Short mmCIF file of C-alpha atoms in Angstrom, two decimals:
data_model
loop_
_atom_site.label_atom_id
_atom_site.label_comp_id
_atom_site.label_asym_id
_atom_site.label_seq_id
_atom_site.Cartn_x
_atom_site.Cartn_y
_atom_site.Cartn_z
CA UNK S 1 37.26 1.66 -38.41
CA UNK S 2 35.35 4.66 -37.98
CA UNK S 3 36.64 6.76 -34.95
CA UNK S 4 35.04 6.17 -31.04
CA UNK S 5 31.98 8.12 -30.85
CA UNK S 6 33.09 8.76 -27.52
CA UNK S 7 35.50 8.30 -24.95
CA UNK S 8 35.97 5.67 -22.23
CA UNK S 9 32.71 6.16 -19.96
CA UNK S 10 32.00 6.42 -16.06
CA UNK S 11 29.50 3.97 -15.13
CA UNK S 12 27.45 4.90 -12.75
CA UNK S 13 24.97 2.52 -10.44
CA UNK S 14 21.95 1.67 -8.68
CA UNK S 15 21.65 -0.89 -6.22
CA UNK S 16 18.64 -2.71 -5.94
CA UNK S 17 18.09 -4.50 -1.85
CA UNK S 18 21.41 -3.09 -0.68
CA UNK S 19 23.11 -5.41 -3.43
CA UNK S 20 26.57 -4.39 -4.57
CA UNK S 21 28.42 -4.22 -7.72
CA UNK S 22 31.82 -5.39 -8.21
CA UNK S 23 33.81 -3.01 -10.29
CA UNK S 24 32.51 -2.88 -14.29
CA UNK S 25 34.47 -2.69 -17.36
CA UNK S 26 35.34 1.10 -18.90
CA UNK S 27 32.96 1.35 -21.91
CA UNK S 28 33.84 2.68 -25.41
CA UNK S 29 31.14 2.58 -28.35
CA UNK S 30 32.43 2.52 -32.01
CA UNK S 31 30.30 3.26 -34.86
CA UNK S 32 30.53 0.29 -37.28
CA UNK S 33 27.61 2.27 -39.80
CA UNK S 34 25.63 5.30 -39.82
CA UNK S 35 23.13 6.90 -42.20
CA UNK S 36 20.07 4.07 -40.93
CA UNK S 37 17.09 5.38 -41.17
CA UNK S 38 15.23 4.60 -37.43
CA UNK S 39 17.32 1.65 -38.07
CA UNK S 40 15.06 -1.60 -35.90
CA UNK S 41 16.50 -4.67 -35.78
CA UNK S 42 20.00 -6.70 -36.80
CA UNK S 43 21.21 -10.23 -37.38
CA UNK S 44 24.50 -11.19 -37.67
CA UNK S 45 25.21 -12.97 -41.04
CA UNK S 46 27.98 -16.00 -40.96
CA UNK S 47 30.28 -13.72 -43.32
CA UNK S 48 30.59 -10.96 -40.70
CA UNK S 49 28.07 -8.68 -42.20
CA UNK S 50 24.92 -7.16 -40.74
CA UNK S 51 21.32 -7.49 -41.70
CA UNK S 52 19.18 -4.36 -40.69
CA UNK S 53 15.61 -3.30 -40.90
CA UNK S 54 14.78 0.07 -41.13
CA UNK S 55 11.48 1.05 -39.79
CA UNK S 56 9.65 2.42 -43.51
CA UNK S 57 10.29 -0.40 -44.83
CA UNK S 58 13.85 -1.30 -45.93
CA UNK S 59 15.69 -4.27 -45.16
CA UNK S 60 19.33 -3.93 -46.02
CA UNK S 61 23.35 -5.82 -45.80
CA UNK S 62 25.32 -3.28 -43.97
CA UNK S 63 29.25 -3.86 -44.78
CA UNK S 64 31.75 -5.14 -42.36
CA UNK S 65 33.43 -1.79 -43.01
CA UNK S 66 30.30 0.05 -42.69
CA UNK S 67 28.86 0.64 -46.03
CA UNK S 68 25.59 0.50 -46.71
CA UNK S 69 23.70 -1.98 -49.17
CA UNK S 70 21.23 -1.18 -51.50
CA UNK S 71 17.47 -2.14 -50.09
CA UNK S 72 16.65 -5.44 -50.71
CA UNK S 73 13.76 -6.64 -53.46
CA UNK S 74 11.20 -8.87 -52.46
CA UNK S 75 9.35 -7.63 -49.39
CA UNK S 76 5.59 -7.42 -48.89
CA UNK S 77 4.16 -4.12 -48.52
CA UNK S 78 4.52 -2.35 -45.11
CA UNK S 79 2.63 -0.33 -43.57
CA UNK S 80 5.16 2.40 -41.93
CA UNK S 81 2.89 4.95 -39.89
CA UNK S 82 3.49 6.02 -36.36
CA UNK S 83 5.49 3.38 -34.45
CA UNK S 84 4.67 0.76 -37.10
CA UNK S 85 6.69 -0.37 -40.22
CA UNK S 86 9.18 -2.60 -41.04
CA UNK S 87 10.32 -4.82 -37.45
CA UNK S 88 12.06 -7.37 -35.97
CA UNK S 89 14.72 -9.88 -38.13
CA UNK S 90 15.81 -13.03 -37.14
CA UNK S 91 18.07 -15.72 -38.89
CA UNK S 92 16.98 -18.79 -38.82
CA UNK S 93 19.41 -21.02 -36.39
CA UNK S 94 20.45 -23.27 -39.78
CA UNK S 95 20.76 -19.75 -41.90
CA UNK S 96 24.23 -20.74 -42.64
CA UNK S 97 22.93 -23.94 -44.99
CA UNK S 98 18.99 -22.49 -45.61
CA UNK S 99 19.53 -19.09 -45.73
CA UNK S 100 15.53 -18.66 -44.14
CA UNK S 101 15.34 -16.12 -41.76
CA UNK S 102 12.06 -14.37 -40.40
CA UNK S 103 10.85 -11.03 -39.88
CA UNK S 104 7.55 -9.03 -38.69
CA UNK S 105 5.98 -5.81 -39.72
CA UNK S 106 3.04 -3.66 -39.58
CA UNK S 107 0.76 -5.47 -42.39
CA UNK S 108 -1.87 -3.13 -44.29
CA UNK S 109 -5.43 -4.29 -44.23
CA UNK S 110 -7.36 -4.44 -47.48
CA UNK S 111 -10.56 -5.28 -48.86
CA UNK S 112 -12.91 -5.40 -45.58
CA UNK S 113 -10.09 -4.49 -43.62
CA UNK S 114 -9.04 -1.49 -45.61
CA UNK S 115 -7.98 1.47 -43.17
CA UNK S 116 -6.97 -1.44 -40.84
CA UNK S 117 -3.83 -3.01 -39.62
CA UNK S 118 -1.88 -5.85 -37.84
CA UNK S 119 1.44 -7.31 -36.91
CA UNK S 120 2.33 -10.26 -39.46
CA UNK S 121 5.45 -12.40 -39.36
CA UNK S 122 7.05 -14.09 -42.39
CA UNK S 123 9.74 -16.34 -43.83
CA UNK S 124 11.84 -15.92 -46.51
CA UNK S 125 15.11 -17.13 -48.01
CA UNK S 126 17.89 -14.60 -48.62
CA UNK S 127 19.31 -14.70 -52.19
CA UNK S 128 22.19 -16.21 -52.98
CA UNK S 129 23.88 -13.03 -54.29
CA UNK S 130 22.36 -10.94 -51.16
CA UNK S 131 19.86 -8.61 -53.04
CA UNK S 132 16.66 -10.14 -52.61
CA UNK S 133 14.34 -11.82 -50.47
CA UNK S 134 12.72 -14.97 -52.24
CA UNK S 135 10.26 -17.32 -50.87
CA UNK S 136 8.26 -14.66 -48.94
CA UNK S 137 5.50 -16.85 -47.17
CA UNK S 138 3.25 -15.03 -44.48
CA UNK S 139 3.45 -17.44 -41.23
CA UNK S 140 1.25 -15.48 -39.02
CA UNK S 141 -0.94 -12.28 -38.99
CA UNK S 142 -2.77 -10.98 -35.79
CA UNK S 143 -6.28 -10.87 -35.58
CA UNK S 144 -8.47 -8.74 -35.23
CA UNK S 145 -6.91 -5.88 -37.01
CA UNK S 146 -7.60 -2.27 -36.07
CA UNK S 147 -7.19 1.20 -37.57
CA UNK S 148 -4.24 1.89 -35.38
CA UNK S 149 -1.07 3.09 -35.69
CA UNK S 150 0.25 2.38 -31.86
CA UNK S 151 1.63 -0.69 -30.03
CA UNK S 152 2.30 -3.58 -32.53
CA UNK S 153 4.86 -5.38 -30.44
CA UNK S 154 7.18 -7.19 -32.70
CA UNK S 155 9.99 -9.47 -31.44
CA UNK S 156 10.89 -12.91 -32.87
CA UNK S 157 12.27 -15.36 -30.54
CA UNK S 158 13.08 -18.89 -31.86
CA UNK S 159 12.80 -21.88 -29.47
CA UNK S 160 15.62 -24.19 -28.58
CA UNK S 161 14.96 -26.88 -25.77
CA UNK S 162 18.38 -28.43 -24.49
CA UNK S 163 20.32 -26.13 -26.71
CA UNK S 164 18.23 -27.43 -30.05
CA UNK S 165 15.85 -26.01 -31.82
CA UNK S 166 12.26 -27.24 -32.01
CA UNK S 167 11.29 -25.68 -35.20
CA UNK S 168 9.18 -23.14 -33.23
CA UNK S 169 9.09 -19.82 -33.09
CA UNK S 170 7.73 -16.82 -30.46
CA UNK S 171 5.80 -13.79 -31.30
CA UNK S 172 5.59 -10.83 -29.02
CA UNK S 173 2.62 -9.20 -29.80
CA UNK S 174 0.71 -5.42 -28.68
CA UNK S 175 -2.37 -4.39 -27.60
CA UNK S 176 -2.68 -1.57 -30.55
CA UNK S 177 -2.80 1.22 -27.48
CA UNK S 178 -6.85 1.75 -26.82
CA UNK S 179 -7.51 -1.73 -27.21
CA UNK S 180 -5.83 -2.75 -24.32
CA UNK S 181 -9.24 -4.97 -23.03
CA UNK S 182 -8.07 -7.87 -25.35
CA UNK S 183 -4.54 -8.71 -23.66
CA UNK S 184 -7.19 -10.56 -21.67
CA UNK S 185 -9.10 -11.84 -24.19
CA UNK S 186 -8.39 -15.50 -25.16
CA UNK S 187 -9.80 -15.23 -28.18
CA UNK S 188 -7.78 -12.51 -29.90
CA UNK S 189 -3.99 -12.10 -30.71
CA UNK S 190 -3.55 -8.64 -29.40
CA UNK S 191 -1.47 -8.47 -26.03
CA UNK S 192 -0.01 -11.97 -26.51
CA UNK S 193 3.02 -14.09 -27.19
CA UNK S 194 2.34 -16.67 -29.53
CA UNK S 195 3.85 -19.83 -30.33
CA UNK S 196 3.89 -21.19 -34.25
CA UNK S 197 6.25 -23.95 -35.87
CA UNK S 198 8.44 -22.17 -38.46
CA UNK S 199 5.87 -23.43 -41.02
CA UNK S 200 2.95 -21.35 -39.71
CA UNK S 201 0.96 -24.04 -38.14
CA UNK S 202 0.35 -24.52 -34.58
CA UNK S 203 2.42 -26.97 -32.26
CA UNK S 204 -0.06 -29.36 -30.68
CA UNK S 205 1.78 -28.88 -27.04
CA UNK S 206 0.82 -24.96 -27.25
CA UNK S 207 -1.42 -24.52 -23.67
CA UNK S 208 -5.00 -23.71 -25.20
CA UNK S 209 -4.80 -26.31 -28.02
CA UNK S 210 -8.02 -27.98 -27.62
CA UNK S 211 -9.55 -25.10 -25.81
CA UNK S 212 -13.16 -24.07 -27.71
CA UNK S 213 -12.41 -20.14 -25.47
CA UNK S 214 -9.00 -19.60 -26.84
CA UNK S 215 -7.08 -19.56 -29.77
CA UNK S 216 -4.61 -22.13 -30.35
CA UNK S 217 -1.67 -19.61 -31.40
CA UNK S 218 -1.23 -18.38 -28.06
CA UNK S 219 1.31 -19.11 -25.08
CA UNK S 220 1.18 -16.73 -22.84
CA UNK S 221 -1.28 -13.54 -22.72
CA UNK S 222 -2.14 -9.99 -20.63
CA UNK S 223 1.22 -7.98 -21.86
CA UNK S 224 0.73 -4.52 -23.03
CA UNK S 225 3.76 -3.34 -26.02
CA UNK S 226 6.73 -6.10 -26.10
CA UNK S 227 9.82 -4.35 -27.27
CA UNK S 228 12.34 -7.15 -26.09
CA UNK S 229 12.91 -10.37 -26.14
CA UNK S 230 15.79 -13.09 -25.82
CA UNK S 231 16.51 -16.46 -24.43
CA UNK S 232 18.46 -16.71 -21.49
CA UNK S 233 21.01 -19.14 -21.27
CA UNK S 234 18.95 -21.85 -19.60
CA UNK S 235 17.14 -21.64 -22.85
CA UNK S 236 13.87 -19.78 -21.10
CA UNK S 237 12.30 -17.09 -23.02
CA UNK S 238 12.53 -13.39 -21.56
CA UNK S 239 10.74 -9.76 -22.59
CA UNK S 240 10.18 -6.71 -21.49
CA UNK S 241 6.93 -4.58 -22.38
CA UNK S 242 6.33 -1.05 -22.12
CA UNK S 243 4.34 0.05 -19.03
CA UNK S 244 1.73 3.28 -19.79
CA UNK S 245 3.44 5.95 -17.58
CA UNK S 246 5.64 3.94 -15.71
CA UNK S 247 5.34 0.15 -15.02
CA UNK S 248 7.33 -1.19 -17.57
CA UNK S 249 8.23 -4.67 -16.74
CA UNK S 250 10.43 -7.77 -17.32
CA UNK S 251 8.66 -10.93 -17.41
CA UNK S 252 9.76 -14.67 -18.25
CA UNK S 253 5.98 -15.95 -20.31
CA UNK S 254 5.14 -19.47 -19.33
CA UNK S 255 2.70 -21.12 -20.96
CA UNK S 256 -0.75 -20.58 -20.62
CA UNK S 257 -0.02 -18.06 -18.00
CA UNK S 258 -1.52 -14.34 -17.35
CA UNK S 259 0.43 -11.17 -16.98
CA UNK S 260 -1.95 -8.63 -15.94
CA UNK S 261 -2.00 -6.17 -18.50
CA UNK S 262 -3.99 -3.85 -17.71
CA UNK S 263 -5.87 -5.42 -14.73
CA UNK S 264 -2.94 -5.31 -12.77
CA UNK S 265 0.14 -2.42 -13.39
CA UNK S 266 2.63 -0.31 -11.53
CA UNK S 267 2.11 2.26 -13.84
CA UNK S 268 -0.57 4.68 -14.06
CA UNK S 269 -2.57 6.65 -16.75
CA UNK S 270 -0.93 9.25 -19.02
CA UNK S 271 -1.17 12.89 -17.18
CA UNK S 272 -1.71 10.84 -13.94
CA UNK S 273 -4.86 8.92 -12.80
CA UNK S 274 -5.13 5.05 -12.01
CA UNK S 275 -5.51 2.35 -15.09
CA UNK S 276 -8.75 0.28 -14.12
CA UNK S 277 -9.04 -0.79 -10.52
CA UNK S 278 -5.66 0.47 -9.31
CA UNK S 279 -4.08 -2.43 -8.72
CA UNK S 280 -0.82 -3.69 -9.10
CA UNK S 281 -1.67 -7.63 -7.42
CA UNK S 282 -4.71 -9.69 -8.55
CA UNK S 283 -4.90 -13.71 -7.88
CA UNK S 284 -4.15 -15.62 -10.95
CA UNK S 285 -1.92 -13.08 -12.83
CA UNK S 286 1.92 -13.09 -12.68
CA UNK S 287 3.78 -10.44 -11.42
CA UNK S 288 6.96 -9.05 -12.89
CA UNK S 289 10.42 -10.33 -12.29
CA UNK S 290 11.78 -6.48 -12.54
CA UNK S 291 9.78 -3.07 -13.52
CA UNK S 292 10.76 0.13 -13.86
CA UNK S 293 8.99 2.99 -12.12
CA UNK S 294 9.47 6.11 -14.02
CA UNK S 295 9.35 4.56 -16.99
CA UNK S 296 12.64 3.92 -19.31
CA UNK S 297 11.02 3.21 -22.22
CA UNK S 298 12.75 -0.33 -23.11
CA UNK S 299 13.79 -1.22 -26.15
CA UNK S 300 16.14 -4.27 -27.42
CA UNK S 301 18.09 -6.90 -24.79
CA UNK S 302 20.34 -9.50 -25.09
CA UNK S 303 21.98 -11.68 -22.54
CA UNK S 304 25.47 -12.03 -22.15
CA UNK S 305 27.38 -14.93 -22.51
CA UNK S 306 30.55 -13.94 -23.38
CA UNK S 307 34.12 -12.93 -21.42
CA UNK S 308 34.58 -9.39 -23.12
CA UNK S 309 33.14 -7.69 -20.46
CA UNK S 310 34.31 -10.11 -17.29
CA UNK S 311 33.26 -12.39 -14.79
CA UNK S 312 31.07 -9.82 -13.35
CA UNK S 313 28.81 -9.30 -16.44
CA UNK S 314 28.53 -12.60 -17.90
CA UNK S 315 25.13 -14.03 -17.40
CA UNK S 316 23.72 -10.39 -17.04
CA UNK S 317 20.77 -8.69 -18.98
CA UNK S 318 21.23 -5.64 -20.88
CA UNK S 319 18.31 -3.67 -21.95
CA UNK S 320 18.28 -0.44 -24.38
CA UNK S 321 16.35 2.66 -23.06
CA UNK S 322 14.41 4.39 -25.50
CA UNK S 323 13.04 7.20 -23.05
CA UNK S 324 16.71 8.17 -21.03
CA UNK S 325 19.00 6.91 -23.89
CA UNK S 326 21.34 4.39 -22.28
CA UNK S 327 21.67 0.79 -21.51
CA UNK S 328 20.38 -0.85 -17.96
CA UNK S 329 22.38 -4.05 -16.89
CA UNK S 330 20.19 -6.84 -14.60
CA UNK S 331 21.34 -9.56 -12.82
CA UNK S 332 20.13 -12.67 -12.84
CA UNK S 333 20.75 -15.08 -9.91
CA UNK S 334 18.56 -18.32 -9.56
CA UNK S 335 15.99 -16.65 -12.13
CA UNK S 336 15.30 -13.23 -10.45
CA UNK S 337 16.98 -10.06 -11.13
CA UNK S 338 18.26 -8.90 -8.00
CA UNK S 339 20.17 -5.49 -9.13
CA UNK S 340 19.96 -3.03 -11.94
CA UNK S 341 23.47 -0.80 -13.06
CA UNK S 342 22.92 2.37 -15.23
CA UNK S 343 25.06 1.58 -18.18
CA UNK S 344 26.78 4.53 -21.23
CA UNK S 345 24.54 6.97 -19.25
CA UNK S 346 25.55 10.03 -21.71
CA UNK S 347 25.00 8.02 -25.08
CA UNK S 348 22.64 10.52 -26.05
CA UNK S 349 20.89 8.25 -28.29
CA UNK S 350 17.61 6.41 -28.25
CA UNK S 351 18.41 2.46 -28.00
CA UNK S 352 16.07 0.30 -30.48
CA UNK S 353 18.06 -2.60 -30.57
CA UNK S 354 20.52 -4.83 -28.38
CA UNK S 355 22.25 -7.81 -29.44
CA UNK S 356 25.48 -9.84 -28.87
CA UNK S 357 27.25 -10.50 -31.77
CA UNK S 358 29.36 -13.66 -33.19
CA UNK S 359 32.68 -12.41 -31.34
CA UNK S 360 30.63 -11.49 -27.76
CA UNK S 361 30.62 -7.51 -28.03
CA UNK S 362 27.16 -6.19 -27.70
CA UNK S 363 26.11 -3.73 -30.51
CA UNK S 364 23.33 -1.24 -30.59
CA UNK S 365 20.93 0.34 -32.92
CA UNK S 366 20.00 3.98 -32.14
CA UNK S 367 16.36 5.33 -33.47
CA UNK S 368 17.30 8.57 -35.26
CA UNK S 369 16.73 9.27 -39.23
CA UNK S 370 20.51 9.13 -39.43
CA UNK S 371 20.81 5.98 -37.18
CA UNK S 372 24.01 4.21 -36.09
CA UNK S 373 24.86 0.40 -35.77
CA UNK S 374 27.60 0.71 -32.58
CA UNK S 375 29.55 -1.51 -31.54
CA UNK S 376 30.32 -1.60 -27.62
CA UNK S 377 33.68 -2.17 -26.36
CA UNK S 378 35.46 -2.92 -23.10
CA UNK S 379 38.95 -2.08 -21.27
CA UNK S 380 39.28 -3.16 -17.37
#
């Protein structure tokens, strides 16, 4: 095992309505690989190895003893400008007899749409000898697509209802940055979360099926950049979007419900100045269950269910910071988050990525050209 990339660390806190902390765990990371480049996403494959995208457009097997795979052959081509690329991977909750999993990226326009983009999401089936992708099918591409290299969302959530999957999946979409007008527009994918079964059609019990002003794809709609996303362990769906400058938020999408974006924020205008009307309340739109004001920049979350890190964390939700390069820990009690708890505060590195892993340790990506996979460890 590669050695600690640093010592045990002092946690340090903030309380949110006088709430208190019981004591946390001391935190170690451990570098399990390096040499990613802006390393994205990871799954955790059944044989203890890692599957990792890398943001230009690799998707690669990283070693249980770190080593690095060769790219896999087989994916579409990817568009890898600006914050776009090569996304989000997810396994497929039968991976282990399938071998499906799914993954998004920015997807270049052509004919028409030359000069244009979106975000599309796909299936595929992994080899059998772990080198290719085969079975690429497209599942979903946003529409419309724009000339933009800004704000393409990306997280794949797959839905289980009492602990089972439903053969759906979730799709955290962007607004593609100056197009922010059509998180409210119901017929358009851009600022949404949509819903698809794993085949690419549309579930008949999605909220606008029917609807002649809305397109059937989507669940919930008015979110600005989603760069997190999880279930909790009541099986709910959770994600966090970036706010403009400040106002980034954690919300819970329910179907057919509005978030605001940008009607409503608690962020304002880059160099200062008020988005819209100002406001931060507007009848009919949801407000957050948690923002941030500065702005952290959030990246990656995961829930955890596990014991490594004791009573006191289990059931918590840990969120990667982009912007101040650490990890924030939520609690959840009864569905609200009622503190926050600056977590590795002197990591140093930007957080893409959170996940728990197979034997309950979180791990992290960091967004560098020589990116790490870490793993996060615990001692009372």
């Amino acid at each position: 095992m590669p050695p600690s990339l640093s010592a045990a660390l002092a946690i340090s806190t903030l309380g949110l309505s006088g709430a208190l902390w019981a004591a946390s765990p001391n935190l170690s990371t451990e570098i399990v690989a390096e040499g990613l480049e802006h390393p994205w996403a990871m799954a955790f494959l059944p044989d203890g190895r890692y599957l990792v995208t890398e943001r230009p457009g690799r998707m690669r097997i990283v070693q249980g003893d770190g080593r690095l795979g060769a790219p896999l052959a087989g994916l579409p081509a990817v568009e890898a400008a600006g914050q776009g690329g090569l996304l989000d991977v997810v396994l497929d909750s039968d991976f282990a007899r399938n071998r499906q999993l799914y993954f998004c990226y920015s997807e270049p326009g052509s004919g028409a749409d030359s000069g244009k983009n979106s975000t599309a999401l796909a299936s595929a089936r992994l080899s059998d000898d772990a080198s290719r992708l085969e079975q690429v099918k497209m599942l979903f591409s946003q529409r419309p697509r724009y000339a933009s290299a800004l704000h393409f969302g990306c997280r794949i959530v797959e839905r289980r209802v009492d602990g089972k999957s439903d053969g759906t999946l979730f799709l955290a979409l962007g607004e593609r940055s100056r197009y922010k007008e059509e998180a409210q527009n119901l017929q358009s994918h851009l600022g949404k979360i949509v819903r698809i079964a794993k085949d690419g059609s549309v579930p008949r019990d999605n909220p606008f099926v029917g609807r002649a002003d809305a397109w059937p794809e989507i669940w919930s709609y008015g979110h600005r950049n989603a760069q997190g996303a999880a279930l909790a362990p009541d099986g709910s769906l959770w994600m966090h979007e970036h706010g403009p400058q400040g106002g980034d938020e954690v919300n819970r999408p329910e179907p057919g419900k509005n978030y605001g974006w940008p009607a409503i924020t608690y962020g304002e205008n880059y160099g200062g100045g008020k988005i819209g009307a100002g406001i931060t309340r507007k009848e009919g739109m949801e407000q957050p269950l948690h923002y941030w004001v500065p702005s952290i920049a959030p990246s990656g979350m995961a829930f955890v269910t596990s014991d490594r890190y004791g009573a006191q964390w289990k059931g918590s939700l840990v969120v990667g910071s982009l912007k101040l390069q650490r990890l924030e820990r939520l609690t959840i009690r009864s569905g609200k988050v009622t503190a926050s708890e600056q977590v590795l505060p002197r990591l140093g590195q930007r957080v893409r990525d959170v996940r728990q892993g197979p034997d309950g340790w979180l791990y992290l990506l960091t967004d560098a050209q020589g990116g790490q996979l870490l793993r996060v460890t615990a001692t009372p």
